[in-house]
Amino acid sequence: MMDAPQIVKTQPLLMARNVSKSFGNIAALQDVSATVYPGEVLGIVGESGSGKSTFLRCLNLEEHPDQGSYTLDLPNVQGNLFDLDRYARRMLCATRIGIVYQNPHLGLLMKHSSSGNVAERLLVAGERRFNVLREKARDALDASEFPLDRMDAPPIELSGGMQQRVQLAKAIALEPALLLLDEPTTGLDVSVQALVLDTLKKLQQERKITMVIVSHDLGVIRTLSDRVMVMRRGRVVEEGLADQVFQDPQHAYTQQLVHAKL
Amino acid sequence: MTVLDVHHLTKGFTMHHLGAHMAAFDDISFLLNAGEFLLLKGQNGAGKSTLLRTLYRSYLAQSGEILFHSNHGVIDLARAADIDVTYLRRTEIGFVTQFLTARPRVSAEALVAEPLRLAGRCAEDALDEARHWLNAFGVKPALWAAYPTTFSGGEQQKVNLARTLILPPRLLFLDEPTASLDVNARAALIKRLTELKAQGTAMIGVFHHPGDVATLIDREIDLTPDSATGEDRKDVVI
């Protein structure tokens, strides 16, 4: 166990404590805790079924855990977020949390225009002026390095990499305090994957967005994360600085995982 | 002025799949002052690089203390919170390795300017200074805007040096930085290190050819197991 922070006095943005969730008699999450500081990128690795995506869905308030607490240190956001009612949950997610899913169908209306998909986020937050909507959607698409001449094309006509950029634009349109990424580059060609990773890195540096990224791809996690959490069978088996977890893994499972990488 | 105070530091690796434990180094203690240069000696496998990585917290210490006298007070790097270590790496502790971590689609000059940008410098200033250092280490202007992923090992290493040495750290670790350098780049490195040393940067280095940095060395520690002295003072500076 490491000491409490001694130099950095900033409050963590995100604190999740002892989150547990079962599906029937399968324990998907057991006492999972995480702390993320403003501007930090936390990577979560683990194989399929480790609970990492379930945990991310809890952080996006789309999954309700059986136990645990979750707080975000933001103005006008108080208490355990798992206790919020449906309306408050929806508003909080729309305005303060952005998410990018592996499967664009989960995050986008595939037959609506790309700009419309991004603007929808802004509509939910109460923006009604057409020109403002369009301008903000354009800015977000631009920041996600989406080619603007295609902003009115529906995602269904776009490549996988472009669909992820639309999701990303939608996620950052309201400048969220927290960006959640669930296998954002899985399934993309390696070259496209590098471009999307680069965009994420750029966004992180320029906008200082706090991120939690889930992936089974260690390369992706290593490229983006400051800190890494390793999950197995619903539990956290190890966490630490990204370079330390990859270079000097302590847990038997993490050693196996790191050595299995090509 | 003390910068680093290491007590009884021990490191080994547990390899679960072999059910084995491998000792790296045992019970190392030393004191390092501002502006001092400490050379780590020992055969291959004596644990020189392992010691550097443990001090930098890329490896976890098994036992012992690494007391760093930071601008914010004394902190034990062996046990410090991750967030504190991240902060110190960005502001006070540097590590020059043999390899550049290039990123796809990031130009040499942007990579070198990055530490300044993170420290809050405006984009234009940061880029100007980055170009100054690329030039100082002998990277041709034609390459400044190119992606270092395609550079030769030697050119990559020059970019790496420019990037890691652009901000003067309080404490600097050097792991064979001269390995792939040509004569001119080596001279530029020695010049920069001499400058940093004069400004008070404390350094710990591993060099395959210590002759490269002979003028900088104040003290040596021999990590060869059973070496009687452990620490012997070559001469006293300051």
PDB file of C-alpha atoms in Angstrom, chain A residues 33-210:
ATOM      1  CA  SER A  33     -12.641   0.988  -5.719  1.00  0.00           C
ATOM      2  CA  ALA A  34     -11.006   3.626  -7.878  1.00  0.00           C
ATOM      3  CA  THR A  35      -9.674   7.138  -7.418  1.00  0.00           C
ATOM      4  CA  VAL A  36      -8.942   9.462 -10.343  1.00  0.00           C
ATOM      5  CA  TYR A  37      -7.440  12.943 -10.072  1.00  0.00           C
ATOM      6  CA  PRO A  38      -8.322  15.827 -12.390  1.00  0.00           C
ATOM      7  CA  GLY A  39      -6.518  15.505 -15.714  1.00  0.00           C
ATOM      8  CA  GLU A  40      -5.392  11.954 -14.982  1.00  0.00           C
ATOM      9  CA  VAL A  41      -5.944   8.966 -17.269  1.00  0.00           C
ATOM     10  CA  LEU A  42      -6.772   5.695 -15.532  1.00  0.00           C
ATOM     11  CA  GLY A  43      -6.476   2.569 -17.655  1.00  0.00           C
ATOM     12  CA  ILE A  44      -8.337  -0.609 -16.698  1.00  0.00           C
ATOM     13  CA  VAL A  45      -7.087  -3.884 -18.179  1.00  0.00           C
ATOM     14  CA  GLY A  46      -8.347  -7.405 -17.832  1.00  0.00           C
ATOM     15  CA  GLU A  47      -9.643 -10.237 -19.979  1.00  0.00           C
ATOM     16  CA  SER A  48     -13.253 -10.664 -21.093  1.00  0.00           C
ATOM     17  CA  GLY A  49     -15.449 -11.226 -18.077  1.00  0.00           C
ATOM     18  CA  SER A  50     -13.105  -9.460 -15.670  1.00  0.00           C
ATOM     19  CA  GLY A  51     -15.801  -6.895 -14.903  1.00  0.00           C
ATOM     20  CA  LYS A  52     -13.993  -3.921 -16.394  1.00  0.00           C
ATOM     21  CA  SER A  53     -16.800  -2.894 -18.754  1.00  0.00           C
ATOM     22  CA  THR A  54     -19.437  -3.436 -16.070  1.00  0.00           C
ATOM     23  CA  PHE A  55     -17.474  -1.101 -13.830  1.00  0.00           C
ATOM     24  CA  LEU A  56     -17.313   1.506 -16.604  1.00  0.00           C
ATOM     25  CA  ARG A  57     -21.077   1.243 -17.130  1.00  0.00           C
ATOM     26  CA  CYS A  58     -21.527   1.851 -13.388  1.00  0.00           C
ATOM     27  CA  LEU A  59     -19.392   4.994 -13.700  1.00  0.00           C
ATOM     28  CA  ASN A  60     -21.655   6.081 -16.575  1.00  0.00           C
ATOM     29  CA  LEU A  61     -24.661   5.428 -14.293  1.00  0.00           C
ATOM     30  CA  GLU A  62     -26.242   3.040 -16.796  1.00  0.00           C
ATOM     31  CA  GLU A  63     -25.668   0.067 -14.517  1.00  0.00           C
ATOM     32  CA  HIS A  64     -26.871   0.160 -10.932  1.00  0.00           C
ATOM     33  CA  PRO A  65     -24.565  -1.694  -8.522  1.00  0.00           C
ATOM     34  CA  ASP A  66     -25.835  -3.681  -5.539  1.00  0.00           C
ATOM     35  CA  GLN A  67     -23.481  -1.825  -3.249  1.00  0.00           C
ATOM     36  CA  GLY A  68     -20.944   0.937  -3.214  1.00  0.00           C
ATOM     37  CA  SER A  69     -20.579   4.671  -3.550  1.00  0.00           C
ATOM     38  CA  TYR A  70     -19.532   6.977  -6.354  1.00  0.00           C
ATOM     39  CA  THR A  71     -18.787  10.676  -6.085  1.00  0.00           C
ATOM     40  CA  LEU A  72     -17.595  13.319  -8.519  1.00  0.00           C
ATOM     41  CA  ASP A  73     -15.996  16.461  -7.135  1.00  0.00           C
ATOM     42  CA  LEU A  74     -17.897  18.998  -9.262  1.00  0.00           C
ATOM     43  CA  PRO A  75     -19.928  22.127  -8.504  1.00  0.00           C
ATOM     44  CA  ASN A  76     -23.563  21.259  -7.751  1.00  0.00           C
ATOM     45  CA  VAL A  77     -22.866  17.538  -7.734  1.00  0.00           C
ATOM     46  CA  GLN A  78     -23.248  15.987  -4.303  1.00  0.00           C
ATOM     47  CA  GLY A  79     -23.590  12.708  -2.524  1.00  0.00           C
ATOM     48  CA  ASN A  80     -23.541   9.161  -3.784  1.00  0.00           C
ATOM     49  CA  LEU A  81     -24.355   9.337  -7.495  1.00  0.00           C
ATOM     50  CA  PHE A  82     -25.754   5.794  -7.411  1.00  0.00           C
ATOM     51  CA  ASP A  83     -28.609   7.240  -5.336  1.00  0.00           C
ATOM     52  CA  LEU A  84     -29.689   9.815  -7.950  1.00  0.00           C
ATOM     53  CA  ASP A  85     -33.130   9.489  -9.531  1.00  0.00           C
ATOM     54  CA  ARG A  86     -33.478   8.744 -13.232  1.00  0.00           C
ATOM     55  CA  TYR A  87     -33.854  12.347 -14.338  1.00  0.00           C
ATOM     56  CA  ALA A  88     -30.857  13.615 -12.339  1.00  0.00           C
ATOM     57  CA  ARG A  89     -28.799  10.687 -13.623  1.00  0.00           C
ATOM     58  CA  ARG A  90     -29.667  11.499 -17.207  1.00  0.00           C
ATOM     59  CA  MET A  91     -28.819  15.182 -16.813  1.00  0.00           C
ATOM     60  CA  LEU A  92     -25.521  14.457 -15.084  1.00  0.00           C
ATOM     61  CA  CYS A  93     -24.487  11.970 -17.780  1.00  0.00           C
ATOM     62  CA  ALA A  94     -25.506  14.288 -20.587  1.00  0.00           C
ATOM     63  CA  THR A  95     -23.711  17.320 -19.229  1.00  0.00           C
ATOM     64  CA  ARG A  96     -20.689  16.113 -17.234  1.00  0.00           C
ATOM     65  CA  ILE A  97     -19.794  12.626 -18.466  1.00  0.00           C
ATOM     66  CA  GLY A  98     -18.935  11.589 -22.019  1.00  0.00           C
ATOM     67  CA  ILE A  99     -18.660   7.998 -23.179  1.00  0.00           C
ATOM     68  CA  VAL A 100     -17.285   6.224 -26.245  1.00  0.00           C
ATOM     69  CA  TYR A 101     -18.350   2.615 -26.735  1.00  0.00           C
ATOM     70  CA  GLN A 102     -16.562  -0.089 -28.703  1.00  0.00           C
ATOM     71  CA  ASN A 103     -19.748  -0.562 -30.689  1.00  0.00           C
ATOM     72  CA  PRO A 104     -20.816   2.745 -32.306  1.00  0.00           C
ATOM     73  CA  HIS A 105     -24.408   1.463 -32.522  1.00  0.00           C
ATOM     74  CA  LEU A 106     -24.627   1.859 -28.741  1.00  0.00           C
ATOM     75  CA  GLY A 107     -23.646   5.491 -28.814  1.00  0.00           C
ATOM     76  CA  LEU A 108     -25.000   6.802 -32.113  1.00  0.00           C
ATOM     77  CA  LEU A 109     -28.137   6.978 -34.188  1.00  0.00           C
ATOM     78  CA  MET A 110     -26.673   5.380 -37.262  1.00  0.00           C
ATOM     79  CA  LYS A 111     -29.049   6.875 -39.817  1.00  0.00           C
ATOM     80  CA  HIS A 112     -29.074  10.457 -38.538  1.00  0.00           C
ATOM     81  CA  SER A 113     -26.423  12.891 -39.715  1.00  0.00           C
ATOM     82  CA  SER A 114     -23.123  12.887 -37.825  1.00  0.00           C
ATOM     83  CA  SER A 115     -23.507  16.547 -36.897  1.00  0.00           C
ATOM     84  CA  GLY A 116     -27.054  15.793 -35.708  1.00  0.00           C
ATOM     85  CA  ASN A 117     -25.730  13.026 -33.472  1.00  0.00           C
ATOM     86  CA  VAL A 118     -23.334  15.463 -31.843  1.00  0.00           C
ATOM     87  CA  ALA A 119     -25.947  18.228 -31.592  1.00  0.00           C
ATOM     88  CA  GLU A 120     -28.355  15.854 -29.849  1.00  0.00           C
ATOM     89  CA  ARG A 121     -26.103  15.956 -26.810  1.00  0.00           C
ATOM     90  CA  LEU A 122     -26.372  19.739 -26.774  1.00  0.00           C
ATOM     91  CA  LEU A 123     -30.151  19.598 -27.180  1.00  0.00           C
ATOM     92  CA  VAL A 124     -30.459  17.358 -24.126  1.00  0.00           C
ATOM     93  CA  ALA A 125     -28.509  19.984 -22.190  1.00  0.00           C
ATOM     94  CA  GLY A 126     -31.033  22.627 -23.247  1.00  0.00           C
ATOM     95  CA  GLU A 127     -29.433  24.385 -26.199  1.00  0.00           C
ATOM     96  CA  ARG A 128     -32.106  25.327 -28.776  1.00  0.00           C
ATOM     97  CA  ARG A 129     -30.479  27.876 -31.100  1.00  0.00           C
ATOM     98  CA  PHE A 130     -29.850  26.199 -34.431  1.00  0.00           C
ATOM     99  CA  ASN A 131     -26.708  28.120 -35.346  1.00  0.00           C
ATOM    100  CA  VAL A 132     -25.145  27.535 -31.921  1.00  0.00           C
ATOM    101  CA  LEU A 133     -25.939  23.825 -32.158  1.00  0.00           C
ATOM    102  CA  ARG A 134     -24.344  23.556 -35.563  1.00  0.00           C
ATOM    103  CA  GLU A 135     -21.286  25.581 -34.609  1.00  0.00           C
ATOM    104  CA  LYS A 136     -20.645  23.617 -31.426  1.00  0.00           C
ATOM    105  CA  ALA A 137     -21.158  20.314 -33.231  1.00  0.00           C
ATOM    106  CA  ARG A 138     -18.679  21.454 -35.874  1.00  0.00           C
ATOM    107  CA  ASP A 139     -16.105  22.419 -33.188  1.00  0.00           C
ATOM    108  CA  ALA A 140     -16.425  19.077 -31.436  1.00  0.00           C
ATOM    109  CA  LEU A 141     -16.107  17.154 -34.715  1.00  0.00           C
ATOM    110  CA  ASP A 142     -13.102  19.244 -35.642  1.00  0.00           C
ATOM    111  CA  ALA A 143     -11.430  18.610 -32.261  1.00  0.00           C
ATOM    112  CA  SER A 144     -12.017  14.896 -32.842  1.00  0.00           C
ATOM    113  CA  GLU A 145     -10.267  15.297 -36.208  1.00  0.00           C
ATOM    114  CA  PHE A 146     -13.345  14.334 -38.165  1.00  0.00           C
ATOM    115  CA  PRO A 147     -13.303  15.594 -41.791  1.00  0.00           C
ATOM    116  CA  LEU A 148     -15.825  18.434 -41.707  1.00  0.00           C
ATOM    117  CA  ASP A 149     -16.922  18.012 -45.325  1.00  0.00           C
ATOM    118  CA  ARG A 150     -18.567  14.782 -44.170  1.00  0.00           C
ATOM    119  CA  MET A 151     -20.289  16.157 -41.083  1.00  0.00           C
ATOM    120  CA  ASP A 152     -23.760  15.671 -42.549  1.00  0.00           C
ATOM    121  CA  ALA A 153     -23.166  12.052 -43.556  1.00  0.00           C
ATOM    122  CA  PRO A 154     -24.891   9.473 -41.319  1.00  0.00           C
ATOM    123  CA  PRO A 155     -22.515   7.219 -39.340  1.00  0.00           C
ATOM    124  CA  ILE A 156     -23.812   4.148 -41.199  1.00  0.00           C
ATOM    125  CA  GLU A 157     -22.034   5.418 -44.324  1.00  0.00           C
ATOM    126  CA  LEU A 158     -18.726   6.002 -42.481  1.00  0.00           C
ATOM    127  CA  SER A 159     -15.739   3.767 -41.739  1.00  0.00           C
ATOM    128  CA  GLY A 160     -15.202   2.352 -38.250  1.00  0.00           C
ATOM    129  CA  GLY A 161     -12.515   4.901 -37.407  1.00  0.00           C
ATOM    130  CA  MET A 162     -14.777   7.769 -38.479  1.00  0.00           C
ATOM    131  CA  GLN A 163     -17.687   6.411 -36.466  1.00  0.00           C
ATOM    132  CA  GLN A 164     -15.451   6.436 -33.382  1.00  0.00           C
ATOM    133  CA  ARG A 165     -14.603  10.076 -34.089  1.00  0.00           C
ATOM    134  CA  VAL A 166     -18.314  10.947 -34.208  1.00  0.00           C
ATOM    135  CA  GLN A 167     -18.798   9.187 -30.872  1.00  0.00           C
ATOM    136  CA  LEU A 168     -15.836  11.074 -29.490  1.00  0.00           C
ATOM    137  CA  ALA A 169     -17.185  14.407 -30.770  1.00  0.00           C
ATOM    138  CA  LYS A 170     -20.543  13.668 -29.167  1.00  0.00           C
ATOM    139  CA  ALA A 171     -18.791  12.740 -25.920  1.00  0.00           C
ATOM    140  CA  ILE A 172     -16.734  15.933 -25.726  1.00  0.00           C
ATOM    141  CA  ALA A 173     -19.297  18.378 -27.181  1.00  0.00           C
ATOM    142  CA  LEU A 174     -20.282  19.628 -23.728  1.00  0.00           C
ATOM    143  CA  GLU A 175     -16.706  19.600 -22.433  1.00  0.00           C
ATOM    144  CA  PRO A 176     -17.377  16.863 -19.908  1.00  0.00           C
ATOM    145  CA  ALA A 177     -15.405  16.631 -16.676  1.00  0.00           C
ATOM    146  CA  LEU A 178     -15.024  12.904 -17.226  1.00  0.00           C
ATOM    147  CA  LEU A 179     -14.556  10.916 -20.417  1.00  0.00           C
ATOM    148  CA  LEU A 180     -15.189   7.164 -20.311  1.00  0.00           C
ATOM    149  CA  LEU A 181     -13.807   4.976 -23.091  1.00  0.00           C
ATOM    150  CA  ASP A 182     -14.831   1.343 -23.495  1.00  0.00           C
ATOM    151  CA  GLU A 183     -12.469  -0.437 -25.914  1.00  0.00           C
ATOM    152  CA  PRO A 184     -12.484   2.665 -28.162  1.00  0.00           C
ATOM    153  CA  THR A 185     -10.091   1.232 -30.759  1.00  0.00           C
ATOM    154  CA  THR A 186     -10.872  -2.477 -30.610  1.00  0.00           C
ATOM    155  CA  GLY A 187     -11.837  -3.792 -34.021  1.00  0.00           C
ATOM    156  CA  LEU A 188     -10.170  -0.957 -35.931  1.00  0.00           C
ATOM    157  CA  ASP A 189      -7.259  -1.455 -38.335  1.00  0.00           C
ATOM    158  CA  VAL A 190      -3.907  -0.897 -36.664  1.00  0.00           C
ATOM    159  CA  SER A 191      -3.218   2.293 -38.648  1.00  0.00           C
ATOM    160  CA  VAL A 192      -6.656   3.724 -37.864  1.00  0.00           C
ATOM    161  CA  GLN A 193      -6.202   2.695 -34.264  1.00  0.00           C
ATOM    162  CA  ALA A 194      -2.977   4.736 -34.045  1.00  0.00           C
ATOM    163  CA  LEU A 195      -4.781   7.794 -35.405  1.00  0.00           C
ATOM    164  CA  VAL A 196      -7.650   7.507 -32.938  1.00  0.00           C
ATOM    165  CA  LEU A 197      -5.193   7.020 -30.064  1.00  0.00           C
ATOM    166  CA  ASP A 198      -3.289  10.081 -31.203  1.00  0.00           C
ATOM    167  CA  THR A 199      -6.502  12.139 -31.232  1.00  0.00           C
ATOM    168  CA  LEU A 200      -7.300  10.974 -27.708  1.00  0.00           C
ATOM    169  CA  LYS A 201      -3.797  11.839 -26.513  1.00  0.00           C
ATOM    170  CA  LYS A 202      -4.055  15.283 -28.080  1.00  0.00           C
ATOM    171  CA  LEU A 203      -7.459  15.934 -26.502  1.00  0.00           C
ATOM    172  CA  GLN A 204      -6.154  14.813 -23.165  1.00  0.00           C
ATOM    173  CA  GLN A 205      -3.182  17.161 -23.328  1.00  0.00           C
ATOM    174  CA  GLU A 206      -4.958  20.160 -24.765  1.00  0.00           C
ATOM    175  CA  ARG A 207      -8.170  19.973 -22.772  1.00  0.00           C
ATOM    176  CA  LYS A 208      -6.899  18.186 -19.667  1.00  0.00           C
ATOM    177  CA  ILE A 209      -9.914  15.884 -19.732  1.00  0.00           C
ATOM    178  CA  THR A 210      -9.965  13.252 -17.009  1.00  0.00           C
TER     179      THR A 210
END
